[in-house]
Short mmCIF file of C-alpha atoms in Angstrom, two decimals:
data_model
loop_
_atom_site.label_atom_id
_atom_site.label_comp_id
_atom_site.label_asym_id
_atom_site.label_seq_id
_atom_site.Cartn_x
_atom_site.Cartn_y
_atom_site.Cartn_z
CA UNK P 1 122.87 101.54 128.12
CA UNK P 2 124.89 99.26 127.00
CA UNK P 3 122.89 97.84 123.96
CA UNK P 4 122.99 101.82 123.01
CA UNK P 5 126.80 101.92 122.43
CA UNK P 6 129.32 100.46 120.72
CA UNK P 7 127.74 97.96 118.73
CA UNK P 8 129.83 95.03 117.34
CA UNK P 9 129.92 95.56 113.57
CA UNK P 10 129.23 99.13 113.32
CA UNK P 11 131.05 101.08 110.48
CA UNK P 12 133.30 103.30 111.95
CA UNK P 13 132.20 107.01 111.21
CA UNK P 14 128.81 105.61 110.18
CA UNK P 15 127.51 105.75 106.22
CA UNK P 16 124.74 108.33 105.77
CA UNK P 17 121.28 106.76 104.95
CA UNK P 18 120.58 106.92 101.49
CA UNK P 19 116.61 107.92 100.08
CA UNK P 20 114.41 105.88 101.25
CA UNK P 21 113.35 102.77 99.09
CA UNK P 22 109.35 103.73 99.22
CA UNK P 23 107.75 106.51 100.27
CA UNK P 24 106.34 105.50 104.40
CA UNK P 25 102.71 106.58 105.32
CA UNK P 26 103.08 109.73 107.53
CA UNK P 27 99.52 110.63 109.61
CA UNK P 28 98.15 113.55 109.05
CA UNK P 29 98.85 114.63 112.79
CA UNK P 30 103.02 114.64 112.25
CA UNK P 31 102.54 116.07 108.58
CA UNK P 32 100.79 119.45 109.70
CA UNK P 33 100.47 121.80 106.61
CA UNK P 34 103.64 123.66 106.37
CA UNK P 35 102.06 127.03 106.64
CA UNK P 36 100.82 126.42 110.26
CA UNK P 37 103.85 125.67 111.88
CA UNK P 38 106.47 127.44 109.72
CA UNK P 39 108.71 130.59 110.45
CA UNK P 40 107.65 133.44 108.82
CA UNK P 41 110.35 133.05 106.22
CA UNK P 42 109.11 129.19 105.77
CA UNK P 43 105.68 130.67 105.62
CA UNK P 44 106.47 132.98 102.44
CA UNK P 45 107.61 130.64 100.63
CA UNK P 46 104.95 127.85 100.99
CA UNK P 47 102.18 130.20 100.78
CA UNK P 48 101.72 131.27 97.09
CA UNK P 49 100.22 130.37 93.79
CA UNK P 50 102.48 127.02 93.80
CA UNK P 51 102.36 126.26 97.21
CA UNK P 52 100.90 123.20 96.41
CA UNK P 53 103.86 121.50 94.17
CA UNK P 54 106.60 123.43 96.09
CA UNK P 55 105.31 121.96 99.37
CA UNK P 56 105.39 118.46 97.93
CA UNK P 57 109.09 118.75 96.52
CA UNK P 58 109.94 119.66 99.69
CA UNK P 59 108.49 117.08 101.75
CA UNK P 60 109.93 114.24 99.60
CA UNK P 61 113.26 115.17 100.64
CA UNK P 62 112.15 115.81 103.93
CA UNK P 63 110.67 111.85 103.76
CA UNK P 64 113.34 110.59 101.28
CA UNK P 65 116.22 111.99 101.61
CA UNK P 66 118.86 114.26 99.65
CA UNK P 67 117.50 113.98 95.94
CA UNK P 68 118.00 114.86 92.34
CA UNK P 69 115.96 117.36 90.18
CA UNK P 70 115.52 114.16 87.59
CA UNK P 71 113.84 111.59 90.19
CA UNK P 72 111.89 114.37 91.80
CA UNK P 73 110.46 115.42 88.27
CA UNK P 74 109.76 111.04 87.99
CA UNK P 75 108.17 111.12 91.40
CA UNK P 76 105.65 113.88 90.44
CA UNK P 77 105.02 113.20 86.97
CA UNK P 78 106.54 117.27 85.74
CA UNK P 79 109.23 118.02 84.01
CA UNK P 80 112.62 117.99 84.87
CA UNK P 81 112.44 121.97 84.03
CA UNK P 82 110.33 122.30 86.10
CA UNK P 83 111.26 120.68 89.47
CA UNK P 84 114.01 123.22 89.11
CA UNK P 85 112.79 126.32 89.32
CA UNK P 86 110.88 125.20 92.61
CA UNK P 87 113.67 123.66 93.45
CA UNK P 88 115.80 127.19 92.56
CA UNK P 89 112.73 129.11 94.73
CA UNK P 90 113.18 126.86 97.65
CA UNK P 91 117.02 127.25 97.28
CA UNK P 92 116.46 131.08 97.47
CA UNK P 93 114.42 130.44 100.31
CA UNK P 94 116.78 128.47 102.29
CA UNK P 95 114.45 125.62 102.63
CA UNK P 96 117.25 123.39 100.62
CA UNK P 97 120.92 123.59 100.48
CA UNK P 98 122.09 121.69 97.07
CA UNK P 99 125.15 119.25 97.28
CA UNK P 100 127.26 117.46 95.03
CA UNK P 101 126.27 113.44 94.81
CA UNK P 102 129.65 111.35 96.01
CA UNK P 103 130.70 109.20 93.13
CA UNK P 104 131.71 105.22 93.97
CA UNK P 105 133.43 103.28 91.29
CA UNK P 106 133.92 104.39 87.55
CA UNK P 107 131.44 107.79 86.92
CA UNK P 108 130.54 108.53 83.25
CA UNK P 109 131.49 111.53 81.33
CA UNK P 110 129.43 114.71 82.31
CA UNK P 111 129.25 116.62 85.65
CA UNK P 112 128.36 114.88 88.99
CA UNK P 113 124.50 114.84 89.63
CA UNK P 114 123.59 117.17 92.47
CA UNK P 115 121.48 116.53 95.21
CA UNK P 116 118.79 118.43 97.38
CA UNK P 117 118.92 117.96 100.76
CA UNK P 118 115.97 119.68 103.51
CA UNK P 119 117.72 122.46 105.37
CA UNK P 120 116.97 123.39 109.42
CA UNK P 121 114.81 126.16 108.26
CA UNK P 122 113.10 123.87 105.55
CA UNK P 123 112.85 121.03 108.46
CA UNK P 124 111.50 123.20 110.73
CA UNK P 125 108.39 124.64 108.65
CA UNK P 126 107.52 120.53 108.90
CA UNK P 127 107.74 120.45 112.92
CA UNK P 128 105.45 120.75 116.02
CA UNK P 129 105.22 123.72 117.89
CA UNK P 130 105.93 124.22 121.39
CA UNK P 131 109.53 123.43 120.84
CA UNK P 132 110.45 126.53 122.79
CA UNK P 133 108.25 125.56 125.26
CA UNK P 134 109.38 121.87 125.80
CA UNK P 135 113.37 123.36 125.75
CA UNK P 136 112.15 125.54 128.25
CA UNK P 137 110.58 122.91 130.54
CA UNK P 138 113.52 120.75 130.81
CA UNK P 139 116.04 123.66 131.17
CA UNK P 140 114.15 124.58 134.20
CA UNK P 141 114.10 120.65 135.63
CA UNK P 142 117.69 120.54 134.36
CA UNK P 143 118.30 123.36 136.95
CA UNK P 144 115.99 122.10 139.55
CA UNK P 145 116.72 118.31 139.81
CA UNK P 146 120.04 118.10 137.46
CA UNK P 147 120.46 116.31 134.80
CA UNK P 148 120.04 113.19 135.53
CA UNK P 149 116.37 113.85 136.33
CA UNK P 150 116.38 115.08 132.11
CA UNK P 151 117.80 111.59 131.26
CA UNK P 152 114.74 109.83 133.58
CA UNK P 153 112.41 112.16 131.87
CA UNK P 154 113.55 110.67 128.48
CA UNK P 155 113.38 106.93 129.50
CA UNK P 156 110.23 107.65 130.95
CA UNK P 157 108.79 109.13 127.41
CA UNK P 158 110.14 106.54 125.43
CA UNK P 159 108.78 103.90 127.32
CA UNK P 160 104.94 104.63 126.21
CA UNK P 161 107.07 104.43 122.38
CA UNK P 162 108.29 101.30 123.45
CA UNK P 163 105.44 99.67 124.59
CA UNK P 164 103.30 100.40 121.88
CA UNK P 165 105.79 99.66 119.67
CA UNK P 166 106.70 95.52 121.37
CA UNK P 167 103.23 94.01 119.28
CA UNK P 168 104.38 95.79 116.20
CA UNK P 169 108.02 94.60 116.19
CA UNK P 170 107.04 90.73 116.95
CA UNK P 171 109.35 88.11 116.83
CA UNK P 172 110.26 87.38 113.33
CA UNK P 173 113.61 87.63 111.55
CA UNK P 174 116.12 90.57 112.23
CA UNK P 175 115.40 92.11 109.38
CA UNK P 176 111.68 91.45 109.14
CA UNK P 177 112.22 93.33 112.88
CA UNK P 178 113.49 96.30 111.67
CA UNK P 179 111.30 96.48 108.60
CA UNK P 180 108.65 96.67 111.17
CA UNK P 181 110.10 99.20 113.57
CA UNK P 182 110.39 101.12 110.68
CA UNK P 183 106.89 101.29 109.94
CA UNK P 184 106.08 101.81 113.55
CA UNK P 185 108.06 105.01 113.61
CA UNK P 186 106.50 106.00 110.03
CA UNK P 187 103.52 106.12 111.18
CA UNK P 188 104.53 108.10 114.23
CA UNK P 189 105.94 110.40 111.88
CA UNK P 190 109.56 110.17 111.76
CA UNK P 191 109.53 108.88 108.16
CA UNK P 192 111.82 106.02 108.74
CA UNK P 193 113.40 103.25 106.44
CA UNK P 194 115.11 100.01 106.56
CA UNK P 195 118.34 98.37 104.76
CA UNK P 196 120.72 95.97 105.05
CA UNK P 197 123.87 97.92 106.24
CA UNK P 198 127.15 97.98 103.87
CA UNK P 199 129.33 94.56 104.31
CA UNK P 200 132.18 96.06 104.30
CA UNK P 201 130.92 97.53 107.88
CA UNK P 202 130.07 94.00 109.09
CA UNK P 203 126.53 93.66 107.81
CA UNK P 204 123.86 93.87 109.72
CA UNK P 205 120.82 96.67 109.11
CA UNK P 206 120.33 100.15 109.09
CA UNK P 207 117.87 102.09 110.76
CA UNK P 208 117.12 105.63 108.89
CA UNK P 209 114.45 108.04 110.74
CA UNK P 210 114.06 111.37 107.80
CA UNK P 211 112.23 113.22 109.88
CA UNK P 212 112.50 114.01 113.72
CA UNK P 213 109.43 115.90 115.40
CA UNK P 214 112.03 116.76 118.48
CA UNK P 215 114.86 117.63 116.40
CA UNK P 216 115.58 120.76 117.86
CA UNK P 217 114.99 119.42 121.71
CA UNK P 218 116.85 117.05 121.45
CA UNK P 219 120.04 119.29 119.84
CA UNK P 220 120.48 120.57 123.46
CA UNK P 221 119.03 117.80 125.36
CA UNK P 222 120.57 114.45 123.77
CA UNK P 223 118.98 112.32 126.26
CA UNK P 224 115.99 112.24 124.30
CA UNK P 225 117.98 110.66 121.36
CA UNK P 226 119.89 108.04 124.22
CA UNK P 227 116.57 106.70 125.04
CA UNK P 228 114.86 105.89 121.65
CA UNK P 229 118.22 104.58 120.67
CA UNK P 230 118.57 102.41 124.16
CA UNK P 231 114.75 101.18 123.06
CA UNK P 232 115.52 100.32 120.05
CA UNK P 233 117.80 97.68 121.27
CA UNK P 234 115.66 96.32 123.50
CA UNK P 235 113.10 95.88 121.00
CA UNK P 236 115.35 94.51 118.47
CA UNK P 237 117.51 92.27 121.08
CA UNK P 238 120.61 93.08 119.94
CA UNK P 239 123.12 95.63 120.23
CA UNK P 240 123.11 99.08 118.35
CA UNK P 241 124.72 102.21 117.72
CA UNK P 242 123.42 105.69 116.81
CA UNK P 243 125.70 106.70 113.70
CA UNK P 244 123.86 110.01 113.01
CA UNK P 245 121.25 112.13 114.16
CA UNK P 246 119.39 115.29 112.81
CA UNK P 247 119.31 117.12 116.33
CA UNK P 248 123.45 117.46 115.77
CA UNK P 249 123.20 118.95 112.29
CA UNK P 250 123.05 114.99 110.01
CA UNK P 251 120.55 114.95 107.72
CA UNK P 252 119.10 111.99 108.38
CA UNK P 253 118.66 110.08 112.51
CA UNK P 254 121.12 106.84 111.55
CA UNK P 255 121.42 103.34 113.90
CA UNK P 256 123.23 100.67 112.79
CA UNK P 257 121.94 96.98 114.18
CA UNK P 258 124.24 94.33 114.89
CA UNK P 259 124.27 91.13 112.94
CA UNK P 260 122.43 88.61 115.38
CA UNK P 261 125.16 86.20 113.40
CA UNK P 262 127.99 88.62 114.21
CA UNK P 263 126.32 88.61 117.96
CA UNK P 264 126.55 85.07 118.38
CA UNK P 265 130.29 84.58 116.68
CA UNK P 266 131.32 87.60 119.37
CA UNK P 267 129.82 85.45 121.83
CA UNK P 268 131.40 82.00 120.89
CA UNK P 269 134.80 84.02 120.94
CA UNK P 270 134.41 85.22 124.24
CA UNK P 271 133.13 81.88 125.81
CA UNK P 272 136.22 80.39 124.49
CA UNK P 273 138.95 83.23 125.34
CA UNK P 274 140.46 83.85 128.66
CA UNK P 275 141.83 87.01 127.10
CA UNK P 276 138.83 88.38 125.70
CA UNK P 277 136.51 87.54 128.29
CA UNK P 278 138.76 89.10 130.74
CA UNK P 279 138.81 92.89 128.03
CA UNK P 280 135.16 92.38 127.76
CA UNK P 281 133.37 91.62 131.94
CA UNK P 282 136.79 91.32 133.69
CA UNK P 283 135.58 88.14 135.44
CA UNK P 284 139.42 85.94 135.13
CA UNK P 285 139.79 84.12 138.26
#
């Protein structure tokens, strides 16, 4: 649990993950055509003459993040024109919500550029079924065996993830690790990226998954989300902290990994203070 919380380093209120540098490989299996999974208001709007080009708008941000009409339109090769009125249909829809791009530093003249961002109703119309079905299930061994038998559930789950996940991870540098936990969870479909994490937050790397098949789930069981996040930092061997998550209304699933360098300076510290050793395992004489 412990490698799960408070991680040394870890910006306080957590940055939001920006769009992914490169679009990840998604399987055809987590990518199921919208229409087949959507609500019926999802449905409508994915289902007509353009259903083609208005589904792929909307899974870039899905897979990318919060975008703009302009890098959409560079992404698929239309005009900026016309990214918008998809993006104006999808808006009516309430597959997107639009938001206004935060400025950092000195901003030219001209209004802020505004972003596109996937919606619970857009999000959704990407998902598995059966989430009703899964909520269900645990509700009912939530009531039967408590709680705690939700959170062994979880740990249980995530340790096929985990497993299959130990070759793919290896043993290289931090950040080659993450790179590669990335992909692992890409091709699981949960459309992940890697970065190095802001310095002003004490470095590190950042973890971003853009898609989560249990999103909803895990909104009213969060021990689903405790256990990926406690197996992330045993894959990674060293501490992190969940920043953000999609099942509690983020955009994007955030974790923030600890410097190994930060690790070890924490370390030296508390080897060679009394005090701090004493705040951090209580073990004084």
């Amino acid at each position: 649990m412990g490698l799960a919380r408070n991680a040394p380093g870890a910006p306080a209120g957590g940055p939001a993950c920006g769009a992914a540098p490169a679009r990840p490989a998604v399987p055809a299996r987590a990518a199921a055509p919208a229409e087949a999974t959507a609500p019926a208001q999802a449905t409508a709007t994915l289902s007509g003459s353009e259903h083609g080009t208005r589904a792929r708008i909307a899974r870039l941000i899905l897979e990318n993040g919060p975008a703009t009409a302009t890098g959409l339109s560079a992404r698929l090769g239309l005009t900026p024109a016309a990214v918008r009125r998809h993006l104006d249909n999808l808006l009516a829809d309430g597959m997107i919500e639009g938001r206004t791009a935060r400025s950092y530093g000195t901003r030219g003249r001209g209004r802020p550029a505004r972003l596109f961002a996937i919606t619970d109703a857009g999000r959704s119309a990407f998902e598995h079924a059966y989430d009703d079905l899964a909520t269900s299930a645990l509700r009912f061994l939530a009531e039967r065996a408590g709680p705690a038998a939700v959170g062994e559930f979880a740990r249980r789950q995530i340790a096929d993830l985990e497993n299959r996940y130990r070759a793919a991870v290896g043993s290289g540098s931090a950040s080659e690790r993450v790179m590669a936990l990335a992909r692992a969870l890409s091709a699981d479909g949960y459309a992940a990226s890697a970065s190095r994490a802001p310095a002003a937050g004490g470095g590190g790397e950042q973890l971003c998954q853009h898609h989560c098949p249990v999103a909803h789930v895990a909104a009213e069981y969060p021990q689903l989300c405790e256990a990926e996040t406690e197996a992330f930092g045993r894959l990674l061997g060293t501490p992190v902290q969940r920043l953000a998550t999609i099942a509690h209304g983020d955009g994007v699933c955030t974790t923030h990994i600890t410097a190994p360098s930060l690790l070890k300076s924490l370390n030296r510290d508390r080897r060679s203070s009394p005090a701090m050793t004493d705040k951090a395992g209580g073990t004084s004489a």
